[in-house]
Structures are given as structure tokens and as C-alpha cells.
Short mmCIF file of C-alpha atoms in Angstrom, two decimals:
data_model
loop_
_atom_site.label_atom_id
_atom_site.label_comp_id
_atom_site.label_asym_id
_atom_site.label_seq_id
_atom_site.Cartn_x
_atom_site.Cartn_y
_atom_site.Cartn_z
CA MET A 23 -0.96 23.05 38.15
CA ASP A 24 2.42 21.96 36.81
CA SER A 25 0.93 18.69 35.55
CA VAL A 26 -1.66 20.48 33.42
CA ARG A 27 -0.30 21.27 29.97
CA SER A 28 -1.54 24.06 27.80
CA PRO A 29 -3.41 23.14 24.60
CA ASP A 30 -0.45 24.52 22.61
CA ALA A 31 1.98 22.16 24.35
CA ALA A 32 -0.30 19.17 23.74
CA ALA A 33 -0.69 20.10 20.07
CA ALA A 34 3.08 20.48 19.70
CA GLN A 35 3.53 16.86 20.81
CA ALA A 36 0.81 15.36 18.63
CA PRO A 37 2.25 13.27 15.79
CA VAL A 38 1.98 14.60 12.26
CA PRO A 39 -0.68 12.61 10.34
CA VAL A 40 0.53 11.23 7.00
CA LYS A 41 -1.69 9.46 4.50
CA ILE A 42 -0.20 6.57 2.51
CA VAL A 43 -2.08 4.60 -0.14
CA ILE A 44 -1.57 0.83 -0.46
CA ALA A 45 -2.50 -0.12 -4.03
CA GLY A 46 -2.12 -2.89 -6.56
CA GLY A 47 -3.96 -5.57 -8.46
CA PHE A 48 -6.48 -8.07 -7.22
CA GLY A 49 -5.19 -10.56 -4.66
CA VAL A 50 -1.63 -9.18 -4.32
CA GLY A 51 -1.69 -8.67 -0.55
CA LYS A 52 -2.95 -5.13 0.09
CA THR A 53 -5.36 -6.08 2.89
CA THR A 54 -2.70 -8.33 4.39
CA THR A 55 -0.18 -5.46 4.26
CA VAL A 56 -2.48 -3.08 6.15
CA GLY A 57 -3.41 -5.77 8.67
CA ALA A 58 0.19 -6.79 9.34
CA ILE A 59 1.24 -3.36 10.60
CA SER A 60 -1.86 -1.55 11.82
CA GLU A 61 -1.82 -0.79 15.53
CA ILE A 62 -5.62 -0.75 15.52
CA GLU A 63 -7.95 -3.45 14.30
CA PRO A 64 -7.99 -2.63 10.58
CA LEU A 65 -11.21 -1.48 9.01
CA THR A 66 -11.84 -3.64 5.97
CA THR A 67 -14.62 -3.75 3.45
CA GLU A 68 -14.17 -7.39 2.57
CA ALA A 69 -17.03 -9.14 0.85
CA GLU A 70 -17.36 -12.81 0.08
CA MET A 71 -16.46 -13.70 -3.48
CA THR A 72 -19.42 -15.19 -5.28
CA SER A 73 -20.02 -17.09 -8.47
CA ALA A 74 -20.90 -13.74 -10.10
CA GLY A 75 -17.19 -12.86 -10.01
CA VAL A 76 -16.05 -16.02 -11.78
CA GLY A 77 -14.30 -15.02 -14.98
CA ILE A 78 -14.10 -11.39 -13.81
CA ASP A 79 -12.00 -11.64 -10.64
CA ASP A 80 -8.93 -13.81 -11.12
CA PRO A 81 -7.01 -14.43 -7.89
CA GLY A 82 -4.22 -16.12 -9.86
CA HIS A 83 -2.41 -18.83 -7.94
CA ARG A 84 -4.24 -17.80 -4.75
CA VAL A 85 -7.09 -20.27 -5.18
CA ASP A 86 -7.81 -20.14 -1.44
CA LYS A 87 -8.91 -16.47 -1.63
CA VAL A 88 -12.58 -16.27 -0.60
CA THR A 89 -13.06 -12.53 0.06
CA THR A 90 -12.27 -9.32 -1.77
CA THR A 91 -12.02 -5.63 -0.88
CA VAL A 92 -14.95 -3.70 -2.33
CA ALA A 93 -14.18 -0.19 -1.07
CA MET A 94 -11.03 0.18 1.02
CA ASP A 95 -8.93 -1.01 3.92
CA PHE A 96 -7.87 1.36 6.69
CA GLY A 97 -5.25 1.09 9.38
CA CYS A 98 -2.72 3.25 11.14
CA VAL A 99 0.71 2.96 12.69
CA THR A 100 2.73 5.38 14.79
CA ILE A 101 6.26 5.58 13.43
CA ASP A 102 7.55 7.69 16.30
CA ARG A 103 6.26 10.50 18.53
CA ALA A 104 6.34 12.88 15.59
CA LEU A 105 4.78 10.79 12.82
CA LYS A 106 1.65 8.67 12.43
CA LEU A 107 0.81 6.91 9.17
CA TYR A 108 -2.78 6.45 8.06
CA LEU A 109 -2.95 3.61 5.56
CA PHE A 110 -5.65 3.43 2.90
CA GLY A 111 -5.78 0.22 0.88
CA THR A 112 -7.47 0.34 -2.51
CA PRO A 113 -9.70 -2.31 -4.02
CA GLY A 114 -7.82 -4.30 -6.65
CA GLN A 115 -10.49 -4.90 -9.28
CA GLY A 116 -10.91 -2.42 -12.10
CA ARG A 117 -14.66 -2.17 -11.50
CA PHE A 118 -13.94 -0.49 -8.15
CA GLY A 119 -11.37 1.89 -9.64
CA PHE A 120 -13.65 4.88 -9.10
CA MET A 121 -12.62 4.73 -5.42
CA TRP A 122 -8.96 5.45 -6.14
CA ASP A 123 -9.24 9.22 -6.62
CA ASP A 124 -10.91 9.64 -3.23
CA LEU A 125 -8.44 7.33 -1.50
CA ALA A 126 -5.41 9.08 -3.04
CA LEU A 127 -6.62 12.59 -2.22
CA GLY A 128 -4.17 14.17 0.22
CA ALA A 129 -1.78 11.20 0.22
CA LEU A 130 1.94 11.80 0.65
CA GLY A 131 2.92 8.63 -1.23
CA ALA A 132 1.91 5.13 -2.25
CA LEU A 133 3.07 1.56 -1.91
CA VAL A 134 2.22 -0.44 -5.05
CA VAL A 135 2.05 -4.09 -4.02
CA VAL A 136 2.97 -6.52 -6.80
CA ASP A 137 2.73 -10.26 -7.29
CA SER A 138 5.78 -10.99 -9.47
CA ALA A 139 3.98 -13.94 -11.05
CA ARG A 140 1.17 -11.64 -12.26
CA LEU A 141 2.86 -8.42 -13.37
CA ASP A 142 0.03 -7.47 -15.74
CA ASP A 143 -2.23 -6.89 -12.75
CA CYS A 144 -0.14 -4.00 -11.42
CA TYR A 145 0.19 -1.90 -14.59
CA PRO A 146 -2.96 0.12 -13.79
CA ALA A 147 -1.62 1.05 -10.31
CA VAL A 148 1.81 2.05 -11.64
CA ASP A 149 0.22 4.09 -14.44
CA TYR A 150 -2.21 5.74 -12.00
CA PHE A 151 0.49 7.03 -9.65
CA GLU A 152 2.78 8.08 -12.50
CA GLN A 153 -0.05 10.15 -13.99
CA LEU A 154 -1.01 11.52 -10.59
CA GLY A 155 2.59 12.51 -9.91
CA LEU A 156 2.49 10.91 -6.46
CA PRO A 157 5.74 9.37 -5.19
CA PHE A 158 5.44 5.60 -5.03
CA VAL A 159 7.42 2.46 -4.34
CA VAL A 160 6.94 -0.87 -6.10
CA ALA A 161 6.87 -3.54 -3.38
CA VAL A 162 7.05 -7.09 -4.70
CA ASN A 163 5.27 -9.44 -2.30
CA ALA A 164 7.25 -12.61 -1.63
CA PHE A 165 4.44 -15.17 -1.78
CA ASP A 166 5.53 -18.40 -0.10
CA GLY A 167 8.90 -16.79 0.66
CA HIS A 168 10.09 -16.39 -2.92
CA LEU A 169 9.65 -14.19 -5.99
CA ALA A 170 8.58 -15.54 -9.37
CA ASN A 171 10.79 -12.91 -11.04
CA ASP A 172 13.81 -11.04 -9.69
CA LEU A 173 13.56 -7.32 -8.95
CA GLU A 174 15.46 -6.20 -12.06
CA THR A 175 13.08 -8.20 -14.25
CA VAL A 176 10.13 -6.60 -12.46
CA ARG A 177 11.62 -3.11 -12.96
CA TRP A 178 12.18 -3.81 -16.65
CA ALA A 179 8.70 -5.27 -17.17
CA LEU A 180 7.00 -2.33 -15.45
CA ALA A 181 9.26 0.24 -17.16
CA VAL A 182 9.37 2.36 -14.02
CA ALA A 183 11.84 5.22 -13.78
CA ASP A 184 15.20 4.55 -12.16
CA GLY A 185 14.20 6.83 -9.28
CA VAL A 186 11.29 4.57 -8.32
CA PRO A 187 12.43 1.98 -5.77
CA VAL A 188 11.55 -1.64 -6.55
CA ILE A 189 11.85 -3.69 -3.36
CA ALA A 190 10.93 -7.15 -2.11
CA PHE A 191 8.84 -7.50 1.03
CA ASP A 192 6.55 -9.93 2.83
CA ALA A 193 3.04 -8.53 3.30
CA ARG A 194 2.50 -10.85 6.29
CA ASP A 195 5.53 -9.61 8.23
CA ARG A 196 5.14 -6.45 10.33
CA LEU A 197 8.82 -5.46 10.14
CA SER A 198 8.97 -6.06 6.41
CA VAL A 199 5.89 -3.87 5.89
CA ARG A 200 7.39 -1.20 8.16
CA ASP A 201 10.59 -1.15 6.11
CA ALA A 202 8.61 -0.84 2.87
CA LEU A 203 6.59 2.08 4.28
CA LEU A 204 9.80 3.81 5.37
CA VAL A 205 11.01 3.64 1.76
CA VAL A 206 7.74 5.36 0.71
CA LEU A 207 8.38 8.08 3.29
CA ASP A 208 11.96 8.52 2.00
CA GLN A 209 10.61 8.90 -1.56
CA ALA A 210 8.06 11.48 -0.46
CA LEU A 211 10.64 13.42 1.56
CA ASP A 212 13.09 13.34 -1.34
CA ARG A 213 10.39 14.65 -3.68
CA ALA A 214 9.48 17.46 -1.24
CA VAL A 215 13.10 18.51 -0.71
CA ASN A 216 13.96 18.48 -4.42
CA ALA A 217 10.73 20.11 -5.65
#
């Protein structure tokens, strides 16, 4: 009987679930971010881009992009025995913006993924989380290993508060994504402690 644990003991060891939103403009690397770190096969709602989106959906310099998120991406990662992150990636096009309120509901924080060559695309995400009052981090995706603009230029262009971290990361690299998510957790913890 020693090997049988009580339900209370099992519940005490279950990790705390934390919801994090991965947001940003079209084609900035949100789906890639979720996929790089998820310990499960990510759930994606990718649809093939069609000629109907020409002139509406601009992938920027990513001319090889052939799919787009139409609802959300979902993945999860266990940080340690006490904490498990549930990641919800938003669609990047404005026409799917109605999904954002549902995806952000109950979130502890957000990672706003930015392509530094297309800063205009991330203004809606930054504005959304500022208005919502949700702690967020601006994570500039290093496409092809470099940034089109340095982090201070990005901060200035986005006019984010000094307390909002602006970091560089690589959406394809698991450790880089992990480090970015840890900054989101630090922001959320700081907000909770100082509230």
C-alpha cells in the first residue's frame, strides 16, 4: 500500500498550468515558435494560401510561405515539475482578429513575435496587449540569423514602455524559444508581485 498515493498527494505534484499567448503579424514565426518548443505534436490550423489571399495576405520577404494559420496553434511544454506552459498561437491576419479575445482569455502573459523588417505588422499585437493590460514581451525573430533593425530601433519604433522587454530570438531554436518564454514568465511574475 505504500506505493499507492492519495489523490491529494498526486494533485500536489501536478504542475501548475499556465497559458501563454504567442501573437504577432502575418508570417513572423508564431507557428514555428510553438512547434520549436512543444513537447507534443503541435495542433495547428494551417490552411493553404490561395490566390484569393493575393493582395490581402502579404508574407513580406517570406515568398516561400504556402500556408497560414486560420484559427490558432496549440502546444505545451513542461518547464519543471511545478510548471507547465500551454501555448496558444494567434492567427496573424486582421480578418481573423476576432479569435484573439478567446485565445487571450485566462492568459498569464504574451510573446509578441516581430519581424524587424516589417514592424508595421506588429503594431496591432502590441496595441492589443497594452489595451488588455496583459504583460508581454516583444521578441524579434532573427530571420536568416540577423535582424533588419537593432533592438533599440525596434523599441523606439514600437514606442513600448521601458518596462516591456524587447529581445532577439530565433523561432526555429528550442532553447531560444525557451529563453523568450522565461522572460514572459518573469514579466508576469513581476506584474503579480508588484500589483
